[in-house]
Amino acid sequence: MKNDSLANAPIALLGGLSVEQFLNEYWQKKPLLVRQAIPGFKGLLSPDELAGLACEDDVQSRLVSIKKNRWQVESGPFDEARFNRLPEQDWTLLVQGVNHHLPEAAELLQQFAFIPYARLDDLMVSFAPDAGGVGPHFDSYDVFLLQGEGQRRWRISEQDDLSLVPDAPLRILQNFVTEQEWVLEPGDMLYLPPHVAHWGIAVGNAMTYSIGFRAPSAQELASEFLNFLQDRLKLTGMYADPGLQQQVHPAEIGKEMLEQVAGMLNRIRWQSEDVTAFLGHYLSEPKPHIVFDAADDLDETEFQELLTEQGLALDAKTQMLFHGHTFFINGEQFDVPAAQLAFWTQFANQRQVGPEWFDDGQLQDEALLQRLHDWYQAGYVWID
């Protein structure tokens, strides 16, 4: 359900467009350049701090370089000494999921909450010295490219020729033809829908903040759904052939067997509730590299006292989604009673709840408090 007053209000992040205008005219349709989308934005961390993140075991990072027209990709975590050996140009450091490790990055993503959390992937931050970049390429997802430190020249093309450089470790376009070109200053932002070819080139040292949105393929969704469904299937009966007759060719798979197995498989059914459960689990499940930090050892009484004083917030790595009264957190599913729906809805939408929810007795529910305490111990939530 949308808030019409907010959907129709112009916002600076979108260059004075309303959310409704942006979604109707640009989202997944055409690029949008916004000068000073976030006025005064200089970035959230320094190049050295970004390199420090790339040295962490639980951070996904890549180092892209080109030498003698050959592209190379190295995956982190990196040793600090690796950065000391880098040349003055022709490389780019990319760090995924910065919003999981930097509170300011998580707050930045909140400005893009007009796109459902179910579509949000993460915040990637890249650094490149002068003339650095990852070559002309296209993405299969929507992305907002927000300029931090320095300048970056963006060239884009809506060309149909998406043929790639053979044997390259990246999807580098073989025949890129520039159609539009801009230099982005700190605070400027470029939105690109899927499959718009683009090429970013640093002008001096430059950092770019990429807000990406996941778009799984039909094949991926089907494969994951079938994996999910197999644990929920309850088909009865076994293969049987009491009327079996001798075949001319014993190695042949007979017509009768094919028809019987096809009939058994045709009994596979699923309901909208199965699709809801699948999407909730699939979209909230943490990526394999994500590790939650254990919280302080508080017993339930101490935990409840702090709730009434400070409230509660989702960890930056936590994803909470819902449909109706069914909620999902980090791949776990649970249903909430009608009396608690307002609480859980705010928690999922705002990613935090204030102490007023706990200090007036309206949520004195042992099962709820036990659930929140378990999540606290697992690192899913934190005392705000």
mmCIF file of C-alpha atoms in Angstrom, residues 112-336:
data_model
loop_
_atom_site.group_PDB
_atom_site.id
_atom_site.type_symbol
_atom_site.label_atom_id
_atom_site.label_comp_id
_atom_site.label_asym_id
_atom_site.label_seq_id
_atom_site.Cartn_x
_atom_site.Cartn_y
_atom_site.Cartn_z
ATOM 1 C CA PHE A 112 15.923 4.695 -1.278
ATOM 2 C CA ALA A 113 13.111 3.060 0.689
ATOM 3 C CA PHE A 114 10.650 4.060 -2.055
ATOM 4 C CA ILE A 115 11.855 0.830 -3.702
ATOM 5 C CA PRO A 116 10.768 -2.274 -1.709
ATOM 6 C CA TYR A 117 13.386 -3.863 0.539
ATOM 7 C CA ALA A 118 12.638 -7.141 -1.227
ATOM 8 C CA ARG A 119 14.341 -5.676 -4.305
ATOM 9 C CA LEU A 120 17.321 -4.101 -2.548
ATOM 10 C CA ASP A 121 20.646 -5.889 -2.858
ATOM 11 C CA ASP A 122 23.327 -3.795 -1.188
ATOM 12 C CA LEU A 123 25.595 -0.765 -1.294
ATOM 13 C CA MET A 124 28.811 -1.329 -3.213
ATOM 14 C CA VAL A 125 31.586 1.253 -2.938
ATOM 15 C CA SER A 126 34.370 1.499 -5.485
ATOM 16 C CA PHE A 127 37.619 3.440 -5.577
ATOM 17 C CA ALA A 128 39.750 4.065 -8.632
ATOM 18 C CA PRO A 129 42.764 6.296 -9.305
ATOM 19 C CA ASP A 130 42.791 8.619 -12.309
ATOM 20 C CA ALA A 131 41.500 6.915 -15.491
ATOM 21 C CA GLY A 132 40.554 3.787 -13.555
ATOM 22 C CA GLY A 133 37.387 1.808 -14.186
ATOM 23 C CA VAL A 134 36.031 -1.643 -14.926
ATOM 24 C CA GLY A 135 35.426 -1.092 -18.623
ATOM 25 C CA PRO A 136 32.232 -0.747 -20.653
ATOM 26 C CA HIS A 137 29.618 -3.201 -19.423
ATOM 27 C CA PHE A 138 25.935 -3.656 -18.623
ATOM 28 C CA ASP A 139 24.094 -4.941 -15.580
ATOM 29 C CA SER A 140 20.965 -7.067 -15.370
ATOM 30 C CA TYR A 141 19.603 -4.992 -12.493
ATOM 31 C CA ASP A 142 18.718 -1.397 -11.612
ATOM 32 C CA VAL A 143 21.415 0.750 -10.046
ATOM 33 C CA PHE A 144 21.813 4.256 -8.638
ATOM 34 C CA LEU A 145 25.384 5.539 -9.050
ATOM 35 C CA LEU A 146 26.046 8.193 -6.420
ATOM 36 C CA GLN A 147 29.312 10.103 -6.686
ATOM 37 C CA GLY A 148 31.356 10.494 -3.519
ATOM 38 C CA GLU A 149 34.924 11.739 -3.471
ATOM 39 C CA GLY A 150 36.333 13.080 -6.762
ATOM 40 C CA GLN A 151 34.775 12.959 -10.198
ATOM 41 C CA ARG A 152 33.800 10.188 -12.571
ATOM 42 C CA ARG A 153 32.987 10.428 -16.260
ATOM 43 C CA TRP A 154 30.050 8.249 -17.205
ATOM 44 C CA ARG A 155 29.367 7.243 -20.776
ATOM 45 C CA ILE A 156 26.162 5.366 -21.502
ATOM 46 C CA SER A 157 24.562 3.696 -24.491
ATOM 47 C CA GLU A 158 21.243 1.959 -25.048
ATOM 48 C CA GLN A 159 22.765 -0.082 -27.857
ATOM 49 C CA ASP A 160 21.413 -3.468 -28.853
ATOM 50 C CA ASP A 161 24.865 -4.952 -29.456
ATOM 51 C CA LEU A 162 25.755 -6.566 -26.127
ATOM 52 C CA SER A 163 28.470 -8.895 -27.429
ATOM 53 C CA LEU A 164 31.295 -9.409 -24.946
ATOM 54 C CA VAL A 165 35.069 -9.518 -25.104
ATOM 55 C CA PRO A 166 35.879 -13.239 -25.330
ATOM 56 C CA ASP A 167 37.677 -14.918 -22.417
ATOM 57 C CA ALA A 168 37.542 -11.797 -20.214
ATOM 58 C CA PRO A 169 36.852 -12.408 -16.492
ATOM 59 C CA LEU A 170 34.317 -9.559 -16.574
ATOM 60 C CA ARG A 171 31.396 -8.866 -18.889
ATOM 61 C CA ILE A 172 33.275 -6.264 -20.963
ATOM 62 C CA LEU A 173 31.409 -5.028 -24.020
ATOM 63 C CA GLN A 174 33.272 -5.567 -27.253
ATOM 64 C CA ASN A 175 31.699 -2.747 -29.273
ATOM 65 C CA PHE A 176 30.696 0.103 -26.971
ATOM 66 C CA VAL A 177 29.378 3.239 -28.697
ATOM 67 C CA THR A 178 28.908 6.332 -26.488
ATOM 68 C CA GLU A 179 25.492 7.975 -26.855
ATOM 69 C CA GLN A 180 25.513 10.270 -23.799
ATOM 70 C CA GLU A 181 28.282 11.438 -21.493
ATOM 71 C CA TRP A 182 28.483 13.325 -18.174
ATOM 72 C CA VAL A 183 31.052 14.070 -15.485
ATOM 73 C CA LEU A 184 29.558 13.496 -12.030
ATOM 74 C CA GLU A 185 30.638 15.656 -9.112
ATOM 75 C CA PRO A 186 30.266 14.736 -5.422
ATOM 76 C CA GLY A 187 26.547 14.444 -4.630
ATOM 77 C CA ASP A 188 25.502 13.872 -8.256
ATOM 78 C CA MET A 189 23.683 10.631 -9.093
ATOM 79 C CA LEU A 190 22.924 8.600 -12.196
ATOM 80 C CA TYR A 191 20.112 6.041 -12.296
ATOM 81 C CA LEU A 192 20.435 3.251 -14.858
ATOM 82 C CA PRO A 193 17.801 0.615 -15.639
ATOM 83 C CA PRO A 194 18.856 -2.933 -16.562
ATOM 84 C CA HIS A 195 20.878 -3.543 -19.731
ATOM 85 C CA VAL A 196 21.839 0.081 -20.353
ATOM 86 C CA ALA A 197 25.508 -0.120 -21.293
ATOM 87 C CA HIS A 198 27.752 2.157 -19.236
ATOM 88 C CA TRP A 199 31.406 2.984 -18.714
ATOM 89 C CA GLY A 200 32.682 4.873 -15.695
ATOM 90 C CA ILE A 201 36.155 6.449 -15.824
ATOM 91 C CA ALA A 202 37.716 8.159 -12.801
ATOM 92 C CA VAL A 203 38.796 11.770 -13.220
ATOM 93 C CA GLY A 204 41.474 11.929 -10.576
ATOM 94 C CA ASN A 205 40.929 9.717 -7.522
ATOM 95 C CA ALA A 206 37.218 8.846 -7.397
ATOM 96 C CA MET A 207 34.807 6.893 -5.213
ATOM 97 C CA THR A 208 31.356 5.809 -6.351
ATOM 98 C CA TYR A 209 28.505 4.491 -4.209
ATOM 99 C CA SER A 210 26.386 1.981 -6.143
ATOM 100 C CA ILE A 211 22.940 1.192 -4.774
ATOM 101 C CA GLY A 212 21.996 -2.031 -6.542
ATOM 102 C CA PHE A 213 18.692 -3.904 -6.722
ATOM 103 C CA ARG A 214 18.527 -7.659 -7.100
ATOM 104 C CA ALA A 215 16.750 -9.127 -10.120
ATOM 105 C CA PRO A 216 16.947 -12.936 -10.113
ATOM 106 C CA SER A 217 16.436 -14.717 -13.393
ATOM 107 C CA ALA A 218 13.425 -16.937 -14.039
ATOM 108 C CA GLN A 219 15.781 -19.939 -14.102
ATOM 109 C CA GLU A 220 17.231 -19.044 -10.697
ATOM 110 C CA LEU A 221 13.797 -18.528 -9.164
ATOM 111 C CA ALA A 222 12.524 -21.809 -10.585
ATOM 112 C CA SER A 223 15.555 -23.760 -9.344
ATOM 113 C CA GLU A 224 15.388 -22.250 -5.868
ATOM 114 C CA PHE A 225 11.610 -22.718 -5.656
ATOM 115 C CA LEU A 226 11.841 -26.390 -6.603
ATOM 116 C CA ASN A 227 14.535 -26.882 -3.946
ATOM 117 C CA PHE A 228 12.280 -25.146 -1.430
ATOM 118 C CA LEU A 229 9.216 -27.117 -2.506
ATOM 119 C CA GLN A 230 10.759 -30.550 -2.131
ATOM 120 C CA ASP A 231 10.662 -30.263 1.660
ATOM 121 C CA ARG A 232 6.957 -29.381 1.564
ATOM 122 C CA LEU A 233 5.747 -32.005 -0.906
ATOM 123 C CA LYS A 234 3.617 -34.864 0.402
ATOM 124 C CA LEU A 235 2.909 -37.198 -2.498
ATOM 125 C CA THR A 236 1.516 -40.614 -1.608
ATOM 126 C CA GLY A 237 1.854 -43.916 -3.437
ATOM 127 C CA MET A 238 4.725 -45.734 -5.117
ATOM 128 C CA TYR A 239 5.531 -46.741 -8.660
ATOM 129 C CA ALA A 240 3.840 -50.064 -9.483
ATOM 130 C CA ASP A 241 3.301 -52.148 -12.605
ATOM 131 C CA PRO A 242 1.258 -55.256 -11.778
ATOM 132 C CA GLY A 243 0.245 -55.534 -15.453
ATOM 133 C CA LEU A 244 3.849 -55.531 -16.694
ATOM 134 C CA GLN A 245 4.372 -57.309 -20.005
ATOM 135 C CA GLN A 246 7.584 -58.468 -21.639
ATOM 136 C CA GLN A 247 9.238 -55.866 -23.881
ATOM 137 C CA VAL A 248 10.915 -56.533 -27.203
ATOM 138 C CA HIS A 249 13.850 -54.345 -26.066
ATOM 139 C CA PRO A 250 14.694 -54.749 -22.358
ATOM 140 C CA ALA A 251 16.846 -51.550 -22.395
ATOM 141 C CA GLU A 252 13.953 -49.396 -23.607
ATOM 142 C CA ILE A 253 12.043 -47.122 -21.198
ATOM 143 C CA GLY A 254 8.512 -48.221 -21.894
ATOM 144 C CA LYS A 255 5.553 -46.020 -22.786
ATOM 145 C CA GLU A 256 3.558 -47.282 -19.812
ATOM 146 C CA MET A 257 6.339 -46.289 -17.388
ATOM 147 C CA LEU A 258 6.596 -42.827 -18.944
ATOM 148 C CA GLU A 259 2.843 -42.281 -18.679
ATOM 149 C CA GLN A 260 2.655 -43.475 -15.068
ATOM 150 C CA VAL A 261 5.586 -41.315 -13.911
ATOM 151 C CA ALA A 262 4.194 -38.321 -15.799
ATOM 152 C CA GLY A 263 0.911 -38.814 -13.956
ATOM 153 C CA MET A 264 2.680 -38.950 -10.604
ATOM 154 C CA LEU A 265 4.635 -35.771 -11.354
ATOM 155 C CA ASN A 266 1.501 -34.000 -12.528
ATOM 156 C CA ARG A 267 0.219 -34.292 -8.964
ATOM 157 C CA ILE A 268 2.812 -31.727 -7.848
ATOM 158 C CA ARG A 269 0.843 -28.630 -6.863
ATOM 159 C CA TRP A 270 1.553 -25.420 -5.004
ATOM 160 C CA GLN A 271 -0.557 -22.596 -3.646
ATOM 161 C CA SER A 272 0.029 -18.856 -3.342
ATOM 162 C CA GLU A 273 0.965 -19.501 0.304
ATOM 163 C CA ASP A 274 3.857 -21.672 -0.905
ATOM 164 C CA VAL A 275 5.095 -18.896 -3.195
ATOM 165 C CA THR A 276 4.818 -16.368 -0.344
ATOM 166 C CA ALA A 277 6.781 -18.621 1.984
ATOM 167 C CA PHE A 278 9.403 -19.273 -0.680
ATOM 168 C CA LEU A 279 9.927 -15.595 -1.490
ATOM 169 C CA GLY A 280 10.089 -14.674 2.179
ATOM 170 C CA HIS A 281 12.740 -17.290 2.888
ATOM 171 C CA TYR A 282 14.663 -16.715 -0.348
ATOM 172 C CA LEU A 283 14.760 -12.910 -0.202
ATOM 173 C CA SER A 284 15.565 -12.660 3.508
ATOM 174 C CA GLU A 285 18.127 -15.459 3.651
ATOM 175 C CA PRO A 286 21.599 -14.028 4.421
ATOM 176 C CA LYS A 287 24.262 -14.556 1.779
ATOM 177 C CA PRO A 288 26.735 -17.346 2.616
ATOM 178 C CA HIS A 289 29.571 -15.009 3.613
ATOM 179 C CA ILE A 290 27.492 -13.048 6.154
ATOM 180 C CA VAL A 291 28.338 -13.616 9.816
ATOM 181 C CA PHE A 292 26.355 -12.116 12.698
ATOM 182 C CA ASP A 293 28.242 -10.860 15.737
ATOM 183 C CA ALA A 294 27.128 -12.253 19.087
ATOM 184 C CA ALA A 295 25.653 -9.703 21.490
ATOM 185 C CA ASP A 296 26.473 -9.053 25.130
ATOM 186 C CA ASP A 297 25.329 -11.792 27.477
ATOM 187 C CA LEU A 298 22.113 -10.385 28.933
ATOM 188 C CA ASP A 299 19.496 -12.501 30.638
ATOM 189 C CA GLU A 300 15.842 -11.940 29.723
ATOM 190 C CA THR A 301 15.165 -9.635 32.671
ATOM 191 C CA GLU A 302 18.125 -7.372 31.857
ATOM 192 C CA PHE A 303 17.176 -7.446 28.189
ATOM 193 C CA GLN A 304 13.584 -6.408 28.896
ATOM 194 C CA GLU A 305 14.734 -3.542 31.120
ATOM 195 C CA LEU A 306 16.936 -2.173 28.348
ATOM 196 C CA LEU A 307 14.076 -2.469 25.866
ATOM 197 C CA THR A 308 11.966 -0.139 28.005
ATOM 198 C CA GLU A 309 14.816 2.359 28.127
ATOM 199 C CA GLN A 310 16.318 2.274 24.627
ATOM 200 C CA GLY A 311 14.171 0.312 22.192
ATOM 201 C CA LEU A 312 15.405 -2.156 19.595
ATOM 202 C CA ALA A 313 16.943 -2.049 16.099
ATOM 203 C CA LEU A 314 17.604 -4.610 13.381
ATOM 204 C CA ASP A 315 21.245 -5.409 12.757
ATOM 205 C CA ALA A 316 22.527 -3.901 9.498
ATOM 206 C CA LYS A 317 22.945 -7.414 8.057
ATOM 207 C CA THR A 318 19.403 -8.461 8.971
ATOM 208 C CA GLN A 319 16.641 -8.542 6.374
ATOM 209 C CA MET A 320 13.037 -8.516 7.597
ATOM 210 C CA LEU A 321 10.141 -8.776 5.147
ATOM 211 C CA PHE A 322 6.456 -9.528 5.489
ATOM 212 C CA HIS A 323 3.244 -10.342 3.664
ATOM 213 C CA GLY A 324 0.045 -9.890 5.628
ATOM 214 C CA HIS A 325 0.540 -11.456 9.062
ATOM 215 C CA THR A 326 3.469 -13.611 7.930
ATOM 216 C CA PHE A 327 6.932 -12.223 8.637
ATOM 217 C CA PHE A 328 10.393 -13.376 7.649
ATOM 218 C CA ILE A 329 13.750 -12.575 9.239
ATOM 219 C CA ASN A 330 17.029 -13.937 7.900
ATOM 220 C CA GLY A 331 15.283 -16.932 6.336
ATOM 221 C CA GLU A 332 13.044 -17.680 9.340
ATOM 222 C CA GLN A 333 9.241 -17.491 9.085
ATOM 223 C CA PHE A 334 6.728 -16.635 11.794
ATOM 224 C CA ASP A 335 3.117 -15.444 12.007
ATOM 225 C CA VAL A 336 2.034 -12.590 14.264
#
